[in-house]
CSV table of C-alpha atoms (C1' of nucleotides) in Angstrom, one decimal:
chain,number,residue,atom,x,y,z
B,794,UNK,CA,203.7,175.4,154.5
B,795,UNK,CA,205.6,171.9,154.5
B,796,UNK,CA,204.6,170.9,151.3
B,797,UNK,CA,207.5,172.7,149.6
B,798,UNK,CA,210.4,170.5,150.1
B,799,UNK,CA,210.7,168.1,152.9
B,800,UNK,CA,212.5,170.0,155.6
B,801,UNK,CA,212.6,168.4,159.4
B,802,UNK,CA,213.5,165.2,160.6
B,803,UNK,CA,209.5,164.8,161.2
B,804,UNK,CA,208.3,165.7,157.8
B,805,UNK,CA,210.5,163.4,156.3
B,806,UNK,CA,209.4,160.5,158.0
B,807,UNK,CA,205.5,161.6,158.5
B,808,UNK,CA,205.3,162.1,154.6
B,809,UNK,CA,207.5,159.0,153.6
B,810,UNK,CA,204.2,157.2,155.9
B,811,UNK,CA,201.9,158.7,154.6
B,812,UNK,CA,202.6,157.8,150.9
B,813,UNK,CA,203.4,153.8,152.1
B,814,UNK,CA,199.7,154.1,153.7
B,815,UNK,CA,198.5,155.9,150.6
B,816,UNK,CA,200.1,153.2,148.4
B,817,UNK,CA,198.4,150.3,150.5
B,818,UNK,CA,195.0,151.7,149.9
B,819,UNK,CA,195.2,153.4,146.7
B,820,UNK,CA,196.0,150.2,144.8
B,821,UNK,CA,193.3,147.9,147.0
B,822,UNK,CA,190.5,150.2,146.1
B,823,UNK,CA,191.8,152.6,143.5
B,824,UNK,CA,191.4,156.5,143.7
B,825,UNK,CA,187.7,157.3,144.3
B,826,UNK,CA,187.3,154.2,146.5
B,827,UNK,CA,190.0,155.1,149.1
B,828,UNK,CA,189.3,157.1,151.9
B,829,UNK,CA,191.4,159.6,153.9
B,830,UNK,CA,190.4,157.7,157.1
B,831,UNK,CA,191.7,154.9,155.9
B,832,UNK,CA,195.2,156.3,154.4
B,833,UNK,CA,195.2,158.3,158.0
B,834,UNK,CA,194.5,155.2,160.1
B,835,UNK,CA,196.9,153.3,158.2
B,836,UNK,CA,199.5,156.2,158.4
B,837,UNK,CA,199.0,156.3,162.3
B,838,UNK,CA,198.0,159.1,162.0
B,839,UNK,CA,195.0,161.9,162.9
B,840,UNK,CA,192.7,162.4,159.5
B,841,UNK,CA,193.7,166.7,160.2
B,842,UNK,CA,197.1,165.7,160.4
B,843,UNK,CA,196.8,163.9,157.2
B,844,UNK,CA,196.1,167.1,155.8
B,845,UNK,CA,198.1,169.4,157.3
B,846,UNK,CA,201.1,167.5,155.1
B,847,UNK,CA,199.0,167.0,151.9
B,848,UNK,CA,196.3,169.4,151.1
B,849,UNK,CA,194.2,166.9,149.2
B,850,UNK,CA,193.1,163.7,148.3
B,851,UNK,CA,194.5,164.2,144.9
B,852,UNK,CA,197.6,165.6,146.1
B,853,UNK,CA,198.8,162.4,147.8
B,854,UNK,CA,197.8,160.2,144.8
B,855,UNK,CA,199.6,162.6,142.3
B,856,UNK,CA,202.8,162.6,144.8
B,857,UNK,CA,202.7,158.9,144.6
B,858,UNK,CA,201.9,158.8,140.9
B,859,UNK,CA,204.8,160.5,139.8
B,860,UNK,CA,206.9,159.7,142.7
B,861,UNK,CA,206.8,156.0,141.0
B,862,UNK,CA,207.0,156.2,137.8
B,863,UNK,CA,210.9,157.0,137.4
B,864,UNK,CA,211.2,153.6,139.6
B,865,UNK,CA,208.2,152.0,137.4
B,866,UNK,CA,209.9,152.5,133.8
B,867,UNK,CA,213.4,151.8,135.0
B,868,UNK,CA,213.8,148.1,133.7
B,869,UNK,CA,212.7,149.5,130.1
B,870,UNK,CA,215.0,152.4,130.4
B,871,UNK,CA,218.2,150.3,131.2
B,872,UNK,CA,217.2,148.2,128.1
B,873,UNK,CA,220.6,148.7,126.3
B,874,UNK,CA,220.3,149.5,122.6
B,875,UNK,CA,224.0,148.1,121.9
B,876,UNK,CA,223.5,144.7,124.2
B,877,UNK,CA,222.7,141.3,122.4
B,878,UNK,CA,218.8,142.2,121.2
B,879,UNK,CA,217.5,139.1,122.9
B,880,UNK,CA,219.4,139.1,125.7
B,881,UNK,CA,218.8,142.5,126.5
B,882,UNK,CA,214.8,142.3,126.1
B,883,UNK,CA,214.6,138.7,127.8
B,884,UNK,CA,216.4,140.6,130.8
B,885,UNK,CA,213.9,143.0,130.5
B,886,UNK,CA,211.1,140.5,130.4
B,887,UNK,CA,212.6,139.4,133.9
B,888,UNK,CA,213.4,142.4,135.7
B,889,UNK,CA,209.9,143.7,134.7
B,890,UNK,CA,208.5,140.1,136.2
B,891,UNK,CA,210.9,140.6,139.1
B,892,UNK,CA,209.1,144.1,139.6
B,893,UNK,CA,205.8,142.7,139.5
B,894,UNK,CA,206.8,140.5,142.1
B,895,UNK,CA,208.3,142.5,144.5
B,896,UNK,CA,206.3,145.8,144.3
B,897,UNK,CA,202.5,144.3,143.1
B,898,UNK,CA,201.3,147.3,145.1
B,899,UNK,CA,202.6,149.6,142.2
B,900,UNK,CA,202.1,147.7,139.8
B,901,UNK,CA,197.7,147.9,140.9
B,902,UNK,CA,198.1,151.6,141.7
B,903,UNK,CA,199.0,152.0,138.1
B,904,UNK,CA,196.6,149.3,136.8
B,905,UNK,CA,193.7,150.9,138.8
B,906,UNK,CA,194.9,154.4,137.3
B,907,UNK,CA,194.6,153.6,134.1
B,908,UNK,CA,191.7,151.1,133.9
B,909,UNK,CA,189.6,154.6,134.8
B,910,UNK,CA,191.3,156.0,131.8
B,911,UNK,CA,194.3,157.7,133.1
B,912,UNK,CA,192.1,161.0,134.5
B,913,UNK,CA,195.4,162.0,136.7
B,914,UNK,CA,198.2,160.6,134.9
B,915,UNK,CA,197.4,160.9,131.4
B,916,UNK,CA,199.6,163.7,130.4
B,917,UNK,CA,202.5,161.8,131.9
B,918,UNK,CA,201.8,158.7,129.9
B,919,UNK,CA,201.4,161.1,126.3
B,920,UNK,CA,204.8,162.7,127.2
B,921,UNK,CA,207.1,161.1,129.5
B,922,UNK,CA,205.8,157.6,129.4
B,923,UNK,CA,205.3,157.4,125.1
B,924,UNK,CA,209.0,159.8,124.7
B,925,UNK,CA,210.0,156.8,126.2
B,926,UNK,CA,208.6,154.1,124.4
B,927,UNK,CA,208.7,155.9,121.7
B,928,UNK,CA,212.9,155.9,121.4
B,929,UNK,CA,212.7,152.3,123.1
B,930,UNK,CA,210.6,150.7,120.1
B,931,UNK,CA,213.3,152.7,117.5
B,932,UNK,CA,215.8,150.4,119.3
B,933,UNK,CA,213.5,147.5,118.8
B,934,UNK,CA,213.2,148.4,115.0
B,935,UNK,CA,216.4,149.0,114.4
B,936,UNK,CA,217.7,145.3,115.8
B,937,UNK,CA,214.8,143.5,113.5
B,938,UNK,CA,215.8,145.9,110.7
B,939,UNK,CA,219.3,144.0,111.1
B,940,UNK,CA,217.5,141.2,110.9
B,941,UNK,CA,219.1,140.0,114.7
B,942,UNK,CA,215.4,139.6,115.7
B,943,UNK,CA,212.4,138.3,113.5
B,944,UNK,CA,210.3,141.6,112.3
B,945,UNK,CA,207.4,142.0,115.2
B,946,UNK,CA,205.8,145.3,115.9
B,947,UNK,CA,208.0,147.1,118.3
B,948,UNK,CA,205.2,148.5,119.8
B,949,UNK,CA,202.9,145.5,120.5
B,950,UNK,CA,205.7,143.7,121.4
B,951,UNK,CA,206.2,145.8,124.6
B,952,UNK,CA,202.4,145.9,125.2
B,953,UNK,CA,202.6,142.3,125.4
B,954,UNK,CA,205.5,142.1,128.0
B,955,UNK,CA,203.8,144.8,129.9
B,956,UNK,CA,201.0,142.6,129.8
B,957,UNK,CA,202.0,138.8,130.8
B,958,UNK,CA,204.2,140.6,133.3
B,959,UNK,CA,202.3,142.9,135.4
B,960,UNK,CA,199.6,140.6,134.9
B,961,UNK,CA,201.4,138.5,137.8
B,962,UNK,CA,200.7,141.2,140.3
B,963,UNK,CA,197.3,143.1,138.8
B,964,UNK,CA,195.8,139.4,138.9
B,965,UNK,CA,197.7,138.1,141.6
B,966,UNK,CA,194.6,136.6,143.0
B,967,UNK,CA,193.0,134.9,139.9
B,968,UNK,CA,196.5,133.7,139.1
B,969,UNK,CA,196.4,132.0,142.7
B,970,UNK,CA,192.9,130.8,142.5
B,971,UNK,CA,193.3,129.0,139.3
B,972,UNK,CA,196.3,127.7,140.0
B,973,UNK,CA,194.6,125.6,143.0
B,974,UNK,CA,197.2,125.4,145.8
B,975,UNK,CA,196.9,128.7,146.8
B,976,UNK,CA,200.2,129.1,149.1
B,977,UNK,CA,202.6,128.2,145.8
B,978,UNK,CA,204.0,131.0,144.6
B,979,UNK,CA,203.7,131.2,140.9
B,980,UNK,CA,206.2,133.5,140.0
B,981,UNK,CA,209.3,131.2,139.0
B,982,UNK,CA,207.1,129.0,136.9
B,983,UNK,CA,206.1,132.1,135.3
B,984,UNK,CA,209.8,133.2,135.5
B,985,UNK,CA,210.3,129.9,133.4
B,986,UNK,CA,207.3,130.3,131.1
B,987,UNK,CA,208.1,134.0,129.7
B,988,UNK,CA,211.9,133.0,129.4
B,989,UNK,CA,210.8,130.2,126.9
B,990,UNK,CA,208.4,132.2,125.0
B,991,UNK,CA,210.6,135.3,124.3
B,992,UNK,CA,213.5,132.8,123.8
B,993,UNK,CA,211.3,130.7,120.9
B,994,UNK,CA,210.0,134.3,120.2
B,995,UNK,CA,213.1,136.4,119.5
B,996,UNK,CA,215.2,133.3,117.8
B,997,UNK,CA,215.1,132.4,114.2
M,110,UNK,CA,158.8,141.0,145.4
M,111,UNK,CA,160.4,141.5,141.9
M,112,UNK,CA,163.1,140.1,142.2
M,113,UNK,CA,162.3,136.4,142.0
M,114,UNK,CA,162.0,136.4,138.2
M,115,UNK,CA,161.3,139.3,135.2
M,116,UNK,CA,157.9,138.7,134.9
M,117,UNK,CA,156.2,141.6,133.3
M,118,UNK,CA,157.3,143.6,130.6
M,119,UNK,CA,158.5,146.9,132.5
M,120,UNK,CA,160.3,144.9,134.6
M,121,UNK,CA,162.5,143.4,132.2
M,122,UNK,CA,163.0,146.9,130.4
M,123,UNK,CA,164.2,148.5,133.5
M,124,UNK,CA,166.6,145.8,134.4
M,125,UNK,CA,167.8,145.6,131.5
M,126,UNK,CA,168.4,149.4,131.7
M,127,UNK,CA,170.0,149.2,134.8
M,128,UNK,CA,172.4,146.0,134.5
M,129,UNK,CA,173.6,148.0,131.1
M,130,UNK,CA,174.4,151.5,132.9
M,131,UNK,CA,175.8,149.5,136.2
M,132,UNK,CA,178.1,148.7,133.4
M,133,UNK,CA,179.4,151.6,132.5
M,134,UNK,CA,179.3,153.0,136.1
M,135,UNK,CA,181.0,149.5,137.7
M,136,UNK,CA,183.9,149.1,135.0
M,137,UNK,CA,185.0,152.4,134.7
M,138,UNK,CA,184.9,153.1,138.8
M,139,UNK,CA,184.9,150.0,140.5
M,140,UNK,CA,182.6,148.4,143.5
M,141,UNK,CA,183.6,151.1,145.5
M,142,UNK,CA,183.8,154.1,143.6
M,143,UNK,CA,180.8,153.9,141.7
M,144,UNK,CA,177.3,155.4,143.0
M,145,UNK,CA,173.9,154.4,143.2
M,146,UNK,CA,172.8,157.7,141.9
M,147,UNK,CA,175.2,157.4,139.1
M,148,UNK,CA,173.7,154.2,137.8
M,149,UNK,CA,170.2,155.5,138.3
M,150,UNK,CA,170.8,158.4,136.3
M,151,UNK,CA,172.5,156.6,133.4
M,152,UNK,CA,169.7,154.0,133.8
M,153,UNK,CA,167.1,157.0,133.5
M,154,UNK,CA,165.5,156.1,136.9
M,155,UNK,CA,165.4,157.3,139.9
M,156,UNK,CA,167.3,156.1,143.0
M,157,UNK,CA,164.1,154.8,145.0
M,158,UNK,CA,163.0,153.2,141.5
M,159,UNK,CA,166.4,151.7,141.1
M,160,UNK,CA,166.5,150.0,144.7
M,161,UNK,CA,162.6,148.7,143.6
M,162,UNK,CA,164.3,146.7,141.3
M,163,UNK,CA,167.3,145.6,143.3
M,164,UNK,CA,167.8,145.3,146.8
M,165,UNK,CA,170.9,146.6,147.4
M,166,UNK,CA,174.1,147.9,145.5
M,167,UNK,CA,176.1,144.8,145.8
M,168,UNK,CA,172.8,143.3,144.4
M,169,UNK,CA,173.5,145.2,141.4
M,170,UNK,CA,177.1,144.0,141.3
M,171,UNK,CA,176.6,140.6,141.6
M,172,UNK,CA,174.2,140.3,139.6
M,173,UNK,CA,176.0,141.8,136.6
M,174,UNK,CA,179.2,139.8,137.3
M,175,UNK,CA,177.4,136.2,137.4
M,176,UNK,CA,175.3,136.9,134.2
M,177,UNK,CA,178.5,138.2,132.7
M,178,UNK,CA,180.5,135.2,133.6
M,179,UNK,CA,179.3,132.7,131.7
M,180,UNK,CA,179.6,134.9,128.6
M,181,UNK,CA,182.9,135.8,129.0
M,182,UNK,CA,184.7,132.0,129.3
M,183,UNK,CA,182.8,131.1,126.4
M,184,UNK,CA,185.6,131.4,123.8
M,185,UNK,CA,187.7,129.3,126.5
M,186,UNK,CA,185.2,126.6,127.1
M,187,UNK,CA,184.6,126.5,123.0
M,188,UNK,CA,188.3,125.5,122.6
M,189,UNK,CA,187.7,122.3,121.0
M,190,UNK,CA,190.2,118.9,122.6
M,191,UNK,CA,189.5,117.1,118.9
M,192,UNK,CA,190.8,119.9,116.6
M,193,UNK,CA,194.5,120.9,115.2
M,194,UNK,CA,196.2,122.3,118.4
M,195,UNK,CA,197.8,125.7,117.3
M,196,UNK,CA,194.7,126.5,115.1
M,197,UNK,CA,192.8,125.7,118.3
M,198,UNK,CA,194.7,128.0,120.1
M,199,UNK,CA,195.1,130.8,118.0
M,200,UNK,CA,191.4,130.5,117.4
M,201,UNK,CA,191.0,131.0,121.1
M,202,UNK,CA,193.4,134.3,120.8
M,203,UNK,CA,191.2,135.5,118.3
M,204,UNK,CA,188.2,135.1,119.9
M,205,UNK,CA,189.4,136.4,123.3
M,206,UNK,CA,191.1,139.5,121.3
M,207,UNK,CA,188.1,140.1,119.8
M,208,UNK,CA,186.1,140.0,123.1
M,209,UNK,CA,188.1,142.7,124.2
M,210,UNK,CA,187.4,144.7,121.3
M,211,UNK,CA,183.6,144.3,121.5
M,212,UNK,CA,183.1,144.1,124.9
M,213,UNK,CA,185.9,146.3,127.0
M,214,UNK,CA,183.2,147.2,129.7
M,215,UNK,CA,183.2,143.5,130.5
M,216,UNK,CA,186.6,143.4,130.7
M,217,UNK,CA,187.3,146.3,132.8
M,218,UNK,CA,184.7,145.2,135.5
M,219,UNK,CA,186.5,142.2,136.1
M,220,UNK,CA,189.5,143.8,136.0
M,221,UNK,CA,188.4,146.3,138.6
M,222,UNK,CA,187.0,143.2,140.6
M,223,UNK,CA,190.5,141.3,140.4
M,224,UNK,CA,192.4,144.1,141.0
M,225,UNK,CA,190.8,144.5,144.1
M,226,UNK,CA,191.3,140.6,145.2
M,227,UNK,CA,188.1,139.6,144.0
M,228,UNK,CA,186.3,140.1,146.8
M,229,UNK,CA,182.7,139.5,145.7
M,230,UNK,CA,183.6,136.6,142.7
M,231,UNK,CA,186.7,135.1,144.4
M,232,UNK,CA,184.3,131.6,145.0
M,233,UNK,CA,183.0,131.6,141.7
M,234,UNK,CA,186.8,132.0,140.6
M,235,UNK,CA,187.7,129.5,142.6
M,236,UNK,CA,184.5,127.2,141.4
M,237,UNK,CA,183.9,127.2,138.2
M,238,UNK,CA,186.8,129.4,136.6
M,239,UNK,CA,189.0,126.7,138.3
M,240,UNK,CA,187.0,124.0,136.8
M,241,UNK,CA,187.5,125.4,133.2
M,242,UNK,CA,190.6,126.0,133.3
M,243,UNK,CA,191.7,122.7,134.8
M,244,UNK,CA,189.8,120.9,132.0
M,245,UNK,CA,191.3,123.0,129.3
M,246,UNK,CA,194.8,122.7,130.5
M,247,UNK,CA,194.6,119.4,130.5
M,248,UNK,CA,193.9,119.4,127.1
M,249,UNK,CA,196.8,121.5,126.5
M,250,UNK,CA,198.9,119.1,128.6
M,251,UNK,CA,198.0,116.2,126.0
M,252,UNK,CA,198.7,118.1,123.0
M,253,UNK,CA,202.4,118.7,124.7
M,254,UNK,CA,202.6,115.0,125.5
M,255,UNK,CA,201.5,114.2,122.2
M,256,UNK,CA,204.1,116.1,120.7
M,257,UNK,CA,201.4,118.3,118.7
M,258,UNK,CA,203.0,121.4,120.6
M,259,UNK,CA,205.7,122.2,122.2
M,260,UNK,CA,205.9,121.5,126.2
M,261,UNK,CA,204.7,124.7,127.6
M,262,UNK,CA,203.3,124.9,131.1
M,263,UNK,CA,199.4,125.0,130.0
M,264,UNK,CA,198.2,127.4,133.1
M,265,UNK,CA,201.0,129.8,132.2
M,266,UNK,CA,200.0,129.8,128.4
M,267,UNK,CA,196.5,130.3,129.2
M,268,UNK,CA,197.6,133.2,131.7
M,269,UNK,CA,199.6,134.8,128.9
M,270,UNK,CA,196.5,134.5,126.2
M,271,UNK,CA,194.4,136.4,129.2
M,272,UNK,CA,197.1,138.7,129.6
M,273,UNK,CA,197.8,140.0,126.6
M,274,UNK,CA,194.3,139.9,124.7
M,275,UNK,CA,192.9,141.9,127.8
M,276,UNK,CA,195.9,143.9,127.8
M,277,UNK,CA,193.8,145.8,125.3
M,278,UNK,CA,190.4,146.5,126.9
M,279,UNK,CA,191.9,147.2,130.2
M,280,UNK,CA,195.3,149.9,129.6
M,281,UNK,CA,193.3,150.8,126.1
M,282,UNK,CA,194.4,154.9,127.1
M,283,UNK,CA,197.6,153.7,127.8
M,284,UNK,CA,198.0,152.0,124.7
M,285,UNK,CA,196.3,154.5,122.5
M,286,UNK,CA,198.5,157.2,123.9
M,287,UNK,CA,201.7,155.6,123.4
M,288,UNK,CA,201.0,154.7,120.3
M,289,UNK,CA,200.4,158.1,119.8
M,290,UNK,CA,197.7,158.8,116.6
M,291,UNK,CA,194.6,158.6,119.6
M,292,UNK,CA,192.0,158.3,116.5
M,293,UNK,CA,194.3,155.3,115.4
M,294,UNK,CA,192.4,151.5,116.0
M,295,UNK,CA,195.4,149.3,117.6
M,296,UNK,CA,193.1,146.0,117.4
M,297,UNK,CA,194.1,144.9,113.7
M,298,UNK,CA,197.7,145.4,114.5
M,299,UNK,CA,197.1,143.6,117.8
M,300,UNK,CA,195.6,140.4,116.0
M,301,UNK,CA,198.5,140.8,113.6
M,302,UNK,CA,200.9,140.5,116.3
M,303,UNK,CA,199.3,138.3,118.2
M,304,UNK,CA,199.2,135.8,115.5
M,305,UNK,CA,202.9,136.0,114.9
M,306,UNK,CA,203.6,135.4,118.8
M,307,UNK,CA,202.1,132.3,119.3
M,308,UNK,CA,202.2,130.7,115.5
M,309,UNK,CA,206.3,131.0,116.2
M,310,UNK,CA,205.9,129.7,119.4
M,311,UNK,CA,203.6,126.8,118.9
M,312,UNK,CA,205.0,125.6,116.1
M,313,UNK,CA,208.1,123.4,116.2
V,1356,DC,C1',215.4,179.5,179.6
V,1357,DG,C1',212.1,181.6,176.3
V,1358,DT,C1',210.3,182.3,171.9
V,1359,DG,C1',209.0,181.5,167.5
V,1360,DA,C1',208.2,177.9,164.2
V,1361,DT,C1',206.5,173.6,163.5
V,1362,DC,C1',203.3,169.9,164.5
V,1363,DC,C1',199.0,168.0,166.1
V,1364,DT,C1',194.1,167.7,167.7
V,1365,DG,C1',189.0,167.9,168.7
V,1366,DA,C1',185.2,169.9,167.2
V,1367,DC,C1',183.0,171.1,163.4
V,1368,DC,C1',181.0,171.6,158.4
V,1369,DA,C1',178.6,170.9,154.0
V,1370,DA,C1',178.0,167.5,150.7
V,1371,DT,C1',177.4,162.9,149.4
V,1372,DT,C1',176.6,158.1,150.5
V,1373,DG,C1',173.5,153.7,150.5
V,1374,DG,C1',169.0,152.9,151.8
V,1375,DT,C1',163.8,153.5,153.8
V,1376,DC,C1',159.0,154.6,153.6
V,1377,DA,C1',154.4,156.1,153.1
V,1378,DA,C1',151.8,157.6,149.8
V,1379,DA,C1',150.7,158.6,145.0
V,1380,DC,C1',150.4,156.8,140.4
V,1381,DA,C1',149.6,153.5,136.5
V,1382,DA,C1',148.2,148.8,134.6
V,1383,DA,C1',145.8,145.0,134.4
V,1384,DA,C1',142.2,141.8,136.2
V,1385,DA,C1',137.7,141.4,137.9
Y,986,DT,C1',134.3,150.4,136.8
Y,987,DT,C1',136.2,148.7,140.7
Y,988,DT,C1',139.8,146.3,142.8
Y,989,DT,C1',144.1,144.5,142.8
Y,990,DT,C1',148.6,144.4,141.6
Y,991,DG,C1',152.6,146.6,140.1
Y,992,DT,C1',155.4,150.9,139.6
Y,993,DT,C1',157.2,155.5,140.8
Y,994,DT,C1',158.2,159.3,143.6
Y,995,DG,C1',159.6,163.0,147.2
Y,996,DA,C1',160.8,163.4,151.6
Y,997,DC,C1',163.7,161.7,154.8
Y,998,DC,C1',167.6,159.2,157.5
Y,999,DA,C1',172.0,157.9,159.6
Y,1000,DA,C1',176.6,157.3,158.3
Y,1001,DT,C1',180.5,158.6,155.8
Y,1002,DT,C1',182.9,161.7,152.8
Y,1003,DG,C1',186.7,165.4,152.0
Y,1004,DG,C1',188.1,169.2,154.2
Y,1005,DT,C1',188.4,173.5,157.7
Y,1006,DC,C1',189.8,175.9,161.8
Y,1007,DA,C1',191.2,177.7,166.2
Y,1008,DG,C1',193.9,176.6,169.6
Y,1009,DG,C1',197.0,173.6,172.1
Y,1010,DA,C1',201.3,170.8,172.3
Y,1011,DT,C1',206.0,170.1,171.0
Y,1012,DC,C1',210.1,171.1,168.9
Y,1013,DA,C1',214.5,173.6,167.5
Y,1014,DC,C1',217.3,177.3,168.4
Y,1015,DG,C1',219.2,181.6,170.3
DNA sequence: CGTGATCCTGACCAATTGGTCAAACAAAAA
DNA sequence: TTTTTGTTTGACCAATTGGTCAGGATCACG
């Protein structure tokens, strides 16, 4: 049974493949349209081989799920509740963008998890994920009760960053499309873009 | 041949029937991970019957995405050049906020279908989506010129309205979970906050 | 070296997939 | 009432799916 801790030299590296090939196709095609073939394949390696290091399907998305969401939630966890209030959430507005950018593939696994409705990460989201948030948005309250930012919803307000920031990598491709020529990379005019709205936002 | 036009009445019953559970099945699995005998089921048909109607799967598809398509950019291509800029705009918000409210299904299929890199509606994207958008940012552009707003990059500002108004059809479990009360209806608070957002930010 | 644990494979399996087809059934036109 | 047209079905198909298993190859270690 290797599927208790990561012992040799070969596990370490066979699983750390595995989840890199499991993270290419699971956010392309999301759970149920992701094949072992493909995650083996892209793994180099045999589909019973596959298996002999994760015993499911399921397995390897929920070892990736969680896996990434300590990594995922870090920019909001660094958010420091006795920084400058703008400053600190317009540096979270851009390490979130920054995120989006350099791990998109992440950034769709999630997306495609919870546009199903969250079937294998839901408890995380209602315990870890909202515990966060939760003590995150009392940080948020507190500066506009102190009046150092105008009085938005705590809440909504981190919806929306979540939002026009992952939307970068979920949408990648519309972004792209729309924007015509198709090799610019759009990400420091949206870099640009969220710094002035959070900045005409967040300032009396 | 039925599939040149709905000529008699069972036909355009059972269409309709199947276009509205392809829906359900499409939005909430994706291209890939939804079934034909899913759809026929919700659709109350059989899978031969289904495939009488349309060819093929990917018939199905895209014939649900380019009847959709036209429906869904309406409250874009309804923003009017000749009104008052911000009520224009926050107009637009509403309407786009309250499309995700009515029709999350609709929003979710795209979603799935960007997510994925738009495999089977990256022309039309790159058609007529471009088209709009160009036409209404150029609007925007003149409203910045003319001083009526303030100089925002117009793409960007449309990408953040699509963001953050679909932000709520598409992670509605995450939302609902974090916010914790799951019976609770975030959408007024949503429009609330929406309105603050860009009322601070489009006006001087 | 040898031996036990780890790693890997080909062959296989039942279930499900998208799709076909001939024939039966129903509706409408004649 | 025929006849024609339109609709539905059960049986079937090849391909793919997630997963198993017995045995062979390779490794680490005494």
């Amino acid at each position: 049974m290797p599927h208790d801790q990561q012992r040799t030299r070969i596990q370490r590296k066979n699983r750390q493949a595995i989840l890199e090939a499991a993270l290419d196709v699971f956010s392309q095609y999301g759970f149920r349209g992701a094949t072992l073939d493909q995650i083996a394949q892209s793994a180099g390696l045999s589909k019973p081989n596959l298996l002999y290091y994760f015993p499911t399907k399921e397995a390897i998305h929920s070892a990736l799920l969680s896996g990434l969401l300590g990594h995922w939630t870090a920019p909001l966890r660094s958010m420091n509740p006795d920084g400058d209030p703008v400053e600190e959430i317009l540096t979270y507005v851009r390490r979130k963008l920054e995120m989006s950018r350099e791990y998109p593939r992440e950034s769709r696994l999630f997306a495609n998890e919870v546009l199903q409705g969250a079937p294998h990460i839901g408890e995380m989201i209602q315990t870890e994920m909202k515990t966060l948030v939760d003590e995150k948005a009392a940080v948020i309250a507190d500066w506009a009760d102190q009046g150092r930012i105008p009085p938005l919803h705590p809440y909504h307000l981190i919806f929306s960053i979540w939002a026009m920031t992952q939307h970068y990598a979920d949408f990648d491709t519309q972004v792209r499309a729309t924007l015509g020529g198709a090799d610019q990379d759009p990400f420091p005019e949206a870099e640009t873009y969220l710094t002035t709205l959070f900045t005409r936002l967040l300032n009396p």
